[in-house]
Amino acid sequence: MIANLAIVVVFGIDLMTLLYMITQHQPSRRAEPDEKRPPLKLPLIGDLHSSPIDKPLANWDDWARRNGPITVSRLFGIAPVVILNSYEAVTELSSRRSQWYSNRPRSATMEIINGAEPGQSRFTMMHDYDDHLTLHSQTASSSLGALAAPRYRPLTELGNKQLLCDLSDALHGCPDGATISTATIYLHLERTQSNELLQEIIGTQAQVTHLAANPSLPDLIPTLRQLPESTSLERAADELFATQLDLYTRLFHPGRDSDSWNPTEEALATAEKYTAVPGLDLAFALATSIQGGMETSSRQRRGSTTGKRIATDGAFLQVANLLWAFDIMPVEGEEMDPWAMTVVGFMTMSKELRMRLKPRGDWVMEAIKRGPKIAAEDLDQVIGSVNDVEG
């Protein structure tokens, strides 16, 4: 009787899981062309201030004024979450009093995927404040923090100069300029759009952030995490974990074995100063530090983003180079709306805008052609020979 009841319960849970996955399934953002992808809501807080889905932050200021600098809401309608609406509140609670106000919202789904205990998710945006997270913060800070930023600058400069080179090639034979999309020049060089490894990283990130930002059955019914591994929920979790493990290991090994300086070697050196950290944990730590996008320094914990300085330097240099080389203007008929955004993972980015680039003169094109060679020589001098991950 008990055995039959157990079978019925497991079957019922499997059926509930299947129905939930069907109703909650969202197509991969990489599986369809841009114009066919359905817009996504801003995760976690997107429904709080009733902003339009295409302008996910439009009503946040008004909502914050009504609710004050510190307010409490319920994540997924269940878990109470403190929301900070001002810089002063963030500084006070996330820095000065971080030891009392630091645990992050937990996700039972993410913990199941990684085989982690409650509050110990490898997706550190949902990890409790403890010694393990402190070590993670110290590791991430040394390899991605402000002190490491100068080591990235030669690589950033090379990438930006190569971007100008690619754009000048695209403009060749078009004296009036050419029309491109910001997706082409945003963060990635044009030729990397077909890079299989890059697409794999982006696809895995999309899966993980979607699960972290959208509740599943274990988040609504935490006791389900105790179910046997034979359920479809556990099988789906194991499959995603295997995908992450394969990708993060392939990313980790070349960095570990490389002769040149890189964040992986820096993280290994830092971890060895404190305790023995398994390579698997470091591989996940490095991957989630970049993918999470909200990791923090060892001093301020959740007060600042670890890679902020590196990202700011790169963005400033990219914009400065484009303004130096081109007259930039919207294509006729395009409207610029600063509130129009699209959701990517946990973040937002400006809506794509078609622009016209017109070189400022022949001297610009000549200078652009010389740029990558000079930058490449500087790169070798600063960080040594660079190994091709794909090679």
PDB file of C-alpha atoms in Angstrom, residues 161-388:
ATOM      1  CA  LYS A 161      40.909  49.160 -32.146  1.00  0.00           C
ATOM      2  CA  GLN A 162      39.911  45.929 -33.861  1.00  0.00           C
ATOM      3  CA  LEU A 163      36.273  47.009 -33.650  1.00  0.00           C
ATOM      4  CA  LEU A 164      37.120  50.256 -35.468  1.00  0.00           C
ATOM      5  CA  CYS A 165      39.001  48.198 -38.051  1.00  0.00           C
ATOM      6  CA  ASP A 166      35.980  45.956 -38.636  1.00  0.00           C
ATOM      7  CA  LEU A 167      33.688  48.964 -38.966  1.00  0.00           C
ATOM      8  CA  SER A 168      36.021  50.647 -41.452  1.00  0.00           C
ATOM      9  CA  ASP A 169      36.018  47.437 -43.529  1.00  0.00           C
ATOM     10  CA  ALA A 170      32.213  47.422 -43.447  1.00  0.00           C
ATOM     11  CA  LEU A 171      32.169  51.039 -44.612  1.00  0.00           C
ATOM     12  CA  HIS A 172      34.614  50.438 -47.468  1.00  0.00           C
ATOM     13  CA  GLY A 173      33.017  51.348 -50.761  1.00  0.00           C
ATOM     14  CA  CYS A 174      30.230  53.272 -49.002  1.00  0.00           C
ATOM     15  CA  PRO A 175      31.386  56.924 -48.919  1.00  0.00           C
ATOM     16  CA  ASP A 176      28.052  58.051 -47.476  1.00  0.00           C
ATOM     17  CA  GLY A 177      28.391  55.722 -44.516  1.00  0.00           C
ATOM     18  CA  ALA A 178      26.577  52.519 -43.647  1.00  0.00           C
ATOM     19  CA  THR A 179      23.684  51.483 -41.444  1.00  0.00           C
ATOM     20  CA  ILE A 180      24.368  48.985 -38.662  1.00  0.00           C
ATOM     21  CA  SER A 181      22.636  47.833 -35.506  1.00  0.00           C
ATOM     22  CA  THR A 182      23.937  48.529 -32.005  1.00  0.00           C
ATOM     23  CA  ALA A 183      23.793  44.774 -31.435  1.00  0.00           C
ATOM     24  CA  THR A 184      26.708  44.508 -33.864  1.00  0.00           C
ATOM     25  CA  ILE A 185      28.961  46.854 -31.909  1.00  0.00           C
ATOM     26  CA  TYR A 186      27.722  46.244 -28.370  1.00  0.00           C
ATOM     27  CA  LEU A 187      30.519  44.464 -26.468  1.00  0.00           C
ATOM     28  CA  HIS A 188      31.393  41.991 -29.222  1.00  0.00           C
ATOM     29  CA  LEU A 189      33.295  42.371 -32.452  1.00  0.00           C
ATOM     30  CA  GLU A 190      31.219  41.557 -35.509  1.00  0.00           C
ATOM     31  CA  ARG A 191      33.156  38.445 -36.375  1.00  0.00           C
ATOM     32  CA  THR A 192      32.440  36.965 -32.931  1.00  0.00           C
ATOM     33  CA  GLN A 193      28.717  36.842 -33.665  1.00  0.00           C
ATOM     34  CA  SER A 194      29.261  33.359 -35.157  1.00  0.00           C
ATOM     35  CA  ASN A 195      31.707  32.310 -32.443  1.00  0.00           C
ATOM     36  CA  GLU A 196      30.332  28.979 -31.188  1.00  0.00           C
ATOM     37  CA  LEU A 197      31.956  29.221 -27.757  1.00  0.00           C
ATOM     38  CA  LEU A 198      30.583  32.716 -27.199  1.00  0.00           C
ATOM     39  CA  GLN A 199      27.100  31.614 -28.226  1.00  0.00           C
ATOM     40  CA  GLU A 200      27.346  28.619 -25.885  1.00  0.00           C
ATOM     41  CA  ILE A 201      28.272  30.877 -22.964  1.00  0.00           C
ATOM     42  CA  ILE A 202      25.409  33.262 -23.712  1.00  0.00           C
ATOM     43  CA  GLY A 203      22.940  30.392 -24.131  1.00  0.00           C
ATOM     44  CA  THR A 204      23.919  28.757 -20.827  1.00  0.00           C
ATOM     45  CA  GLN A 205      23.730  32.109 -19.062  1.00  0.00           C
ATOM     46  CA  ALA A 206      20.233  32.666 -20.453  1.00  0.00           C
ATOM     47  CA  GLN A 207      19.086  29.296 -19.080  1.00  0.00           C
ATOM     48  CA  VAL A 208      20.553  29.871 -15.633  1.00  0.00           C
ATOM     49  CA  THR A 209      19.343  33.440 -15.185  1.00  0.00           C
ATOM     50  CA  HIS A 210      15.864  32.514 -16.411  1.00  0.00           C
ATOM     51  CA  LEU A 211      15.584  29.778 -13.781  1.00  0.00           C
ATOM     52  CA  ALA A 212      17.001  32.023 -11.054  1.00  0.00           C
ATOM     53  CA  ALA A 213      14.605  34.846 -11.903  1.00  0.00           C
ATOM     54  CA  ASN A 214      11.452  32.760 -12.327  1.00  0.00           C
ATOM     55  CA  PRO A 215      10.043  30.538  -9.556  1.00  0.00           C
ATOM     56  CA  SER A 216       9.548  26.836 -10.134  1.00  0.00           C
ATOM     57  CA  LEU A 217       7.746  24.232  -8.044  1.00  0.00           C
ATOM     58  CA  PRO A 218      10.545  23.761  -5.451  1.00  0.00           C
ATOM     59  CA  ASP A 219      10.531  27.528  -4.807  1.00  0.00           C
ATOM     60  CA  LEU A 220       6.799  27.418  -4.188  1.00  0.00           C
ATOM     61  CA  ILE A 221       6.920  24.091  -2.294  1.00  0.00           C
ATOM     62  CA  PRO A 222      10.450  23.800  -0.750  1.00  0.00           C
ATOM     63  CA  THR A 223       9.826  20.248   0.511  1.00  0.00           C
ATOM     64  CA  LEU A 224       9.980  19.055  -3.111  1.00  0.00           C
ATOM     65  CA  ARG A 225      13.771  19.360  -2.999  1.00  0.00           C
ATOM     66  CA  GLN A 226      13.762  16.158  -0.918  1.00  0.00           C
ATOM     67  CA  LEU A 227      12.240  14.110  -3.745  1.00  0.00           C
ATOM     68  CA  PRO A 228      14.133  11.114  -5.179  1.00  0.00           C
ATOM     69  CA  GLU A 229      16.383  11.654  -8.185  1.00  0.00           C
ATOM     70  CA  SER A 230      14.021   9.690 -10.424  1.00  0.00           C
ATOM     71  CA  THR A 231      11.601  12.614 -10.775  1.00  0.00           C
ATOM     72  CA  SER A 232      11.590  14.734 -13.929  1.00  0.00           C
ATOM     73  CA  LEU A 233      12.516  17.765 -11.808  1.00  0.00           C
ATOM     74  CA  GLU A 234      15.743  16.148 -10.645  1.00  0.00           C
ATOM     75  CA  ARG A 235      16.541  14.834 -14.108  1.00  0.00           C
ATOM     76  CA  ALA A 236      16.134  18.306 -15.632  1.00  0.00           C
ATOM     77  CA  ALA A 237      18.328  19.766 -12.875  1.00  0.00           C
ATOM     78  CA  ASP A 238      21.021  17.138 -13.451  1.00  0.00           C
ATOM     79  CA  GLU A 239      20.982  17.819 -17.188  1.00  0.00           C
ATOM     80  CA  LEU A 240      21.507  21.571 -16.746  1.00  0.00           C
ATOM     81  CA  PHE A 241      24.225  21.010 -14.145  1.00  0.00           C
ATOM     82  CA  ALA A 242      26.050  18.685 -16.542  1.00  0.00           C
ATOM     83  CA  THR A 243      25.839  21.387 -19.238  1.00  0.00           C
ATOM     84  CA  GLN A 244      27.273  23.992 -16.861  1.00  0.00           C
ATOM     85  CA  LEU A 245      29.976  21.635 -15.640  1.00  0.00           C
ATOM     86  CA  ASP A 246      31.146  20.813 -19.154  1.00  0.00           C
ATOM     87  CA  LEU A 247      31.242  24.472 -20.249  1.00  0.00           C
ATOM     88  CA  TYR A 248      32.849  25.924 -17.115  1.00  0.00           C
ATOM     89  CA  THR A 249      35.497  23.205 -17.060  1.00  0.00           C
ATOM     90  CA  ARG A 250      36.404  23.871 -20.696  1.00  0.00           C
ATOM     91  CA  LEU A 251      36.717  27.571 -19.875  1.00  0.00           C
ATOM     92  CA  PHE A 252      38.707  26.942 -16.695  1.00  0.00           C
ATOM     93  CA  HIS A 253      41.396  24.581 -17.995  1.00  0.00           C
ATOM     94  CA  PRO A 254      42.895  26.828 -20.727  1.00  0.00           C
ATOM     95  CA  GLY A 255      43.159  29.688 -18.244  1.00  0.00           C
ATOM     96  CA  ARG A 256      44.786  27.468 -15.641  1.00  0.00           C
ATOM     97  CA  ASP A 257      47.283  26.042 -18.138  1.00  0.00           C
ATOM     98  CA  SER A 258      48.050  29.311 -19.957  1.00  0.00           C
ATOM     99  CA  ASP A 259      51.442  31.025 -19.682  1.00  0.00           C
ATOM    100  CA  SER A 260      49.896  34.505 -19.857  1.00  0.00           C
ATOM    101  CA  TRP A 261      48.236  36.399 -17.018  1.00  0.00           C
ATOM    102  CA  ASN A 262      44.492  35.822 -16.770  1.00  0.00           C
ATOM    103  CA  PRO A 263      41.730  35.906 -14.123  1.00  0.00           C
ATOM    104  CA  THR A 264      41.846  32.123 -13.672  1.00  0.00           C
ATOM    105  CA  GLU A 265      45.514  32.120 -12.649  1.00  0.00           C
ATOM    106  CA  GLU A 266      44.921  35.121 -10.382  1.00  0.00           C
ATOM    107  CA  ALA A 267      41.946  33.405  -8.721  1.00  0.00           C
ATOM    108  CA  LEU A 268      43.966  30.218  -8.167  1.00  0.00           C
ATOM    109  CA  ALA A 269      46.806  32.174  -6.569  1.00  0.00           C
ATOM    110  CA  THR A 270      44.383  34.032  -4.292  1.00  0.00           C
ATOM    111  CA  ALA A 271      42.501  30.895  -3.245  1.00  0.00           C
ATOM    112  CA  GLU A 272      45.743  29.138  -2.283  1.00  0.00           C
ATOM    113  CA  LYS A 273      46.474  31.886   0.254  1.00  0.00           C
ATOM    114  CA  TYR A 274      43.369  31.052   2.257  1.00  0.00           C
ATOM    115  CA  THR A 275      42.390  27.401   1.830  1.00  0.00           C
ATOM    116  CA  ALA A 276      42.377  24.562  -0.646  1.00  0.00           C
ATOM    117  CA  VAL A 277      39.531  25.220  -3.083  1.00  0.00           C
ATOM    118  CA  PRO A 278      38.522  22.468  -5.538  1.00  0.00           C
ATOM    119  CA  GLY A 279      38.965  23.366  -9.192  1.00  0.00           C
ATOM    120  CA  LEU A 280      35.254  22.765  -9.795  1.00  0.00           C
ATOM    121  CA  ASP A 281      34.284  25.399  -7.219  1.00  0.00           C
ATOM    122  CA  LEU A 282      36.732  27.875  -8.735  1.00  0.00           C
ATOM    123  CA  ALA A 283      35.416  27.178 -12.227  1.00  0.00           C
ATOM    124  CA  PHE A 284      31.879  27.956 -11.068  1.00  0.00           C
ATOM    125  CA  ALA A 285      33.054  30.966  -9.052  1.00  0.00           C
ATOM    126  CA  LEU A 286      34.769  32.523 -12.063  1.00  0.00           C
ATOM    127  CA  ALA A 287      31.858  31.804 -14.400  1.00  0.00           C
ATOM    128  CA  THR A 288      29.171  33.115 -12.053  1.00  0.00           C
ATOM    129  CA  SER A 289      31.227  36.188 -11.136  1.00  0.00           C
ATOM    130  CA  ILE A 290      31.027  37.239 -14.770  1.00  0.00           C
ATOM    131  CA  GLN A 291      27.538  35.916 -15.500  1.00  0.00           C
ATOM    132  CA  GLY A 292      25.868  37.129 -12.340  1.00  0.00           C
ATOM    133  CA  GLY A 293      26.850  40.701 -13.055  1.00  0.00           C
ATOM    134  CA  MET A 294      26.189  41.768  -9.473  1.00  0.00           C
ATOM    135  CA  GLU A 295      29.131  40.300  -7.582  1.00  0.00           C
ATOM    136  CA  THR A 296      30.743  42.555  -5.010  1.00  0.00           C
ATOM    137  CA  SER A 297      34.116  43.516  -3.629  1.00  0.00           C
ATOM    138  CA  SER A 298      35.530  41.895  -0.488  1.00  0.00           C
ATOM    139  CA  ARG A 299      35.323  45.207   1.377  1.00  0.00           C
ATOM    140  CA  GLN A 300      31.779  46.270   0.569  1.00  0.00           C
ATOM    141  CA  ARG A 301      30.245  42.818   0.006  1.00  0.00           C
ATOM    142  CA  ARG A 302      27.053  43.778  -1.793  1.00  0.00           C
ATOM    143  CA  GLY A 303      27.859  47.461  -2.111  1.00  0.00           C
ATOM    144  CA  SER A 304      29.525  47.472  -5.519  1.00  0.00           C
ATOM    145  CA  THR A 305      30.074  45.313  -8.572  1.00  0.00           C
ATOM    146  CA  THR A 306      33.482  43.618  -8.738  1.00  0.00           C
ATOM    147  CA  GLY A 307      34.010  44.109 -12.460  1.00  0.00           C
ATOM    148  CA  LYS A 308      32.565  47.614 -12.550  1.00  0.00           C
ATOM    149  CA  ARG A 309      35.908  49.367 -13.105  1.00  0.00           C
ATOM    150  CA  ILE A 310      36.876  47.021 -15.952  1.00  0.00           C
ATOM    151  CA  ALA A 311      33.480  47.408 -17.621  1.00  0.00           C
ATOM    152  CA  THR A 312      33.483  51.193 -17.173  1.00  0.00           C
ATOM    153  CA  ASP A 313      36.970  51.530 -18.663  1.00  0.00           C
ATOM    154  CA  GLY A 314      35.992  49.412 -21.655  1.00  0.00           C
ATOM    155  CA  ALA A 315      32.697  51.213 -22.284  1.00  0.00           C
ATOM    156  CA  PHE A 316      34.321  54.655 -22.004  1.00  0.00           C
ATOM    157  CA  LEU A 317      37.084  53.699 -24.419  1.00  0.00           C
ATOM    158  CA  GLN A 318      34.619  52.217 -26.896  1.00  0.00           C
ATOM    159  CA  VAL A 319      32.390  55.302 -26.924  1.00  0.00           C
ATOM    160  CA  ALA A 320      35.396  57.646 -27.118  1.00  0.00           C
ATOM    161  CA  ASN A 321      36.827  55.744 -30.100  1.00  0.00           C
ATOM    162  CA  LEU A 322      33.520  55.764 -31.970  1.00  0.00           C
ATOM    163  CA  LEU A 323      33.032  59.499 -31.405  1.00  0.00           C
ATOM    164  CA  TRP A 324      36.624  60.179 -32.492  1.00  0.00           C
ATOM    165  CA  ALA A 325      36.237  58.213 -35.723  1.00  0.00           C
ATOM    166  CA  PHE A 326      32.659  58.819 -36.866  1.00  0.00           C
ATOM    167  CA  ASP A 327      29.807  61.256 -37.094  1.00  0.00           C
ATOM    168  CA  ILE A 328      26.987  59.227 -35.537  1.00  0.00           C
ATOM    169  CA  MET A 329      23.309  59.916 -36.159  1.00  0.00           C
ATOM    170  CA  PRO A 330      20.071  57.913 -36.130  1.00  0.00           C
ATOM    171  CA  VAL A 331      18.773  56.542 -39.399  1.00  0.00           C
ATOM    172  CA  GLU A 332      15.828  58.524 -40.745  1.00  0.00           C
ATOM    173  CA  GLY A 333      12.642  57.319 -39.109  1.00  0.00           C
ATOM    174  CA  GLU A 334      14.358  55.944 -35.987  1.00  0.00           C
ATOM    175  CA  GLU A 335      13.257  57.449 -32.669  1.00  0.00           C
ATOM    176  CA  MET A 336      15.514  57.675 -29.624  1.00  0.00           C
ATOM    177  CA  ASP A 337      13.725  56.874 -26.352  1.00  0.00           C
ATOM    178  CA  PRO A 338      15.986  56.661 -23.266  1.00  0.00           C
ATOM    179  CA  TRP A 339      13.338  54.651 -21.390  1.00  0.00           C
ATOM    180  CA  ALA A 340      12.982  51.977 -24.078  1.00  0.00           C
ATOM    181  CA  MET A 341      14.939  48.924 -22.887  1.00  0.00           C
ATOM    182  CA  THR A 342      15.134  45.175 -23.265  1.00  0.00           C
ATOM    183  CA  VAL A 343      15.700  42.718 -20.431  1.00  0.00           C
ATOM    184  CA  VAL A 344      18.794  40.506 -20.566  1.00  0.00           C
ATOM    185  CA  GLY A 345      19.145  38.106 -17.646  1.00  0.00           C
ATOM    186  CA  PHE A 346      18.716  40.153 -14.470  1.00  0.00           C
ATOM    187  CA  MET A 347      19.633  43.399 -16.190  1.00  0.00           C
ATOM    188  CA  THR A 348      18.343  45.827 -18.792  1.00  0.00           C
ATOM    189  CA  MET A 349      20.042  47.320 -21.824  1.00  0.00           C
ATOM    190  CA  SER A 350      19.046  50.078 -24.202  1.00  0.00           C
ATOM    191  CA  LYS A 351      16.765  49.097 -27.040  1.00  0.00           C
ATOM    192  CA  GLU A 352      18.546  48.568 -30.344  1.00  0.00           C
ATOM    193  CA  LEU A 353      18.794  51.667 -32.500  1.00  0.00           C
ATOM    194  CA  ARG A 354      19.844  51.763 -36.134  1.00  0.00           C
ATOM    195  CA  MET A 355      22.493  54.424 -36.714  1.00  0.00           C
ATOM    196  CA  ARG A 356      24.452  55.917 -39.565  1.00  0.00           C
ATOM    197  CA  LEU A 357      28.226  56.113 -39.216  1.00  0.00           C
ATOM    198  CA  LYS A 358      30.148  58.545 -41.380  1.00  0.00           C
ATOM    199  CA  PRO A 359      33.973  58.669 -41.112  1.00  0.00           C
ATOM    200  CA  ARG A 360      35.303  62.093 -40.145  1.00  0.00           C
ATOM    201  CA  GLY A 361      37.889  61.930 -42.934  1.00  0.00           C
ATOM    202  CA  ASP A 362      40.398  59.788 -44.823  1.00  0.00           C
ATOM    203  CA  TRP A 363      42.935  60.383 -42.069  1.00  0.00           C
ATOM    204  CA  VAL A 364      40.650  58.457 -39.699  1.00  0.00           C
ATOM    205  CA  MET A 365      40.657  55.368 -41.898  1.00  0.00           C
ATOM    206  CA  GLU A 366      44.449  55.474 -42.202  1.00  0.00           C
ATOM    207  CA  ALA A 367      44.884  55.791 -38.430  1.00  0.00           C
ATOM    208  CA  ILE A 368      42.445  52.940 -37.811  1.00  0.00           C
ATOM    209  CA  LYS A 369      44.445  50.565 -40.007  1.00  0.00           C
ATOM    210  CA  ARG A 370      47.573  51.186 -37.910  1.00  0.00           C
ATOM    211  CA  GLY A 371      45.813  50.749 -34.562  1.00  0.00           C
ATOM    212  CA  PRO A 372      45.531  46.950 -34.066  1.00  0.00           C
ATOM    213  CA  LYS A 373      49.215  46.293 -34.810  1.00  0.00           C
ATOM    214  CA  ILE A 374      50.391  48.818 -32.205  1.00  0.00           C
ATOM    215  CA  ALA A 375      47.872  47.572 -29.622  1.00  0.00           C
ATOM    216  CA  ALA A 376      48.848  43.920 -30.203  1.00  0.00           C
ATOM    217  CA  GLU A 377      52.518  44.722 -29.530  1.00  0.00           C
ATOM    218  CA  ASP A 378      51.568  46.438 -26.262  1.00  0.00           C
ATOM    219  CA  LEU A 379      49.423  43.443 -25.296  1.00  0.00           C
ATOM    220  CA  ASP A 380      52.323  40.992 -25.630  1.00  0.00           C
ATOM    221  CA  GLN A 381      54.549  43.244 -23.541  1.00  0.00           C
ATOM    222  CA  VAL A 382      52.032  43.535 -20.701  1.00  0.00           C
ATOM    223  CA  ILE A 383      50.434  40.087 -20.306  1.00  0.00           C
ATOM    224  CA  GLY A 384      52.561  37.823 -22.485  1.00  0.00           C
ATOM    225  CA  SER A 385      51.502  35.624 -25.371  1.00  0.00           C
ATOM    226  CA  VAL A 386      47.773  35.017 -25.584  1.00  0.00           C
ATOM    227  CA  ASN A 387      46.524  31.498 -26.294  1.00  0.00           C
ATOM    228  CA  ASP A 388      43.470  30.999 -28.480  1.00  0.00           C
TER     229      ASP A 388
END
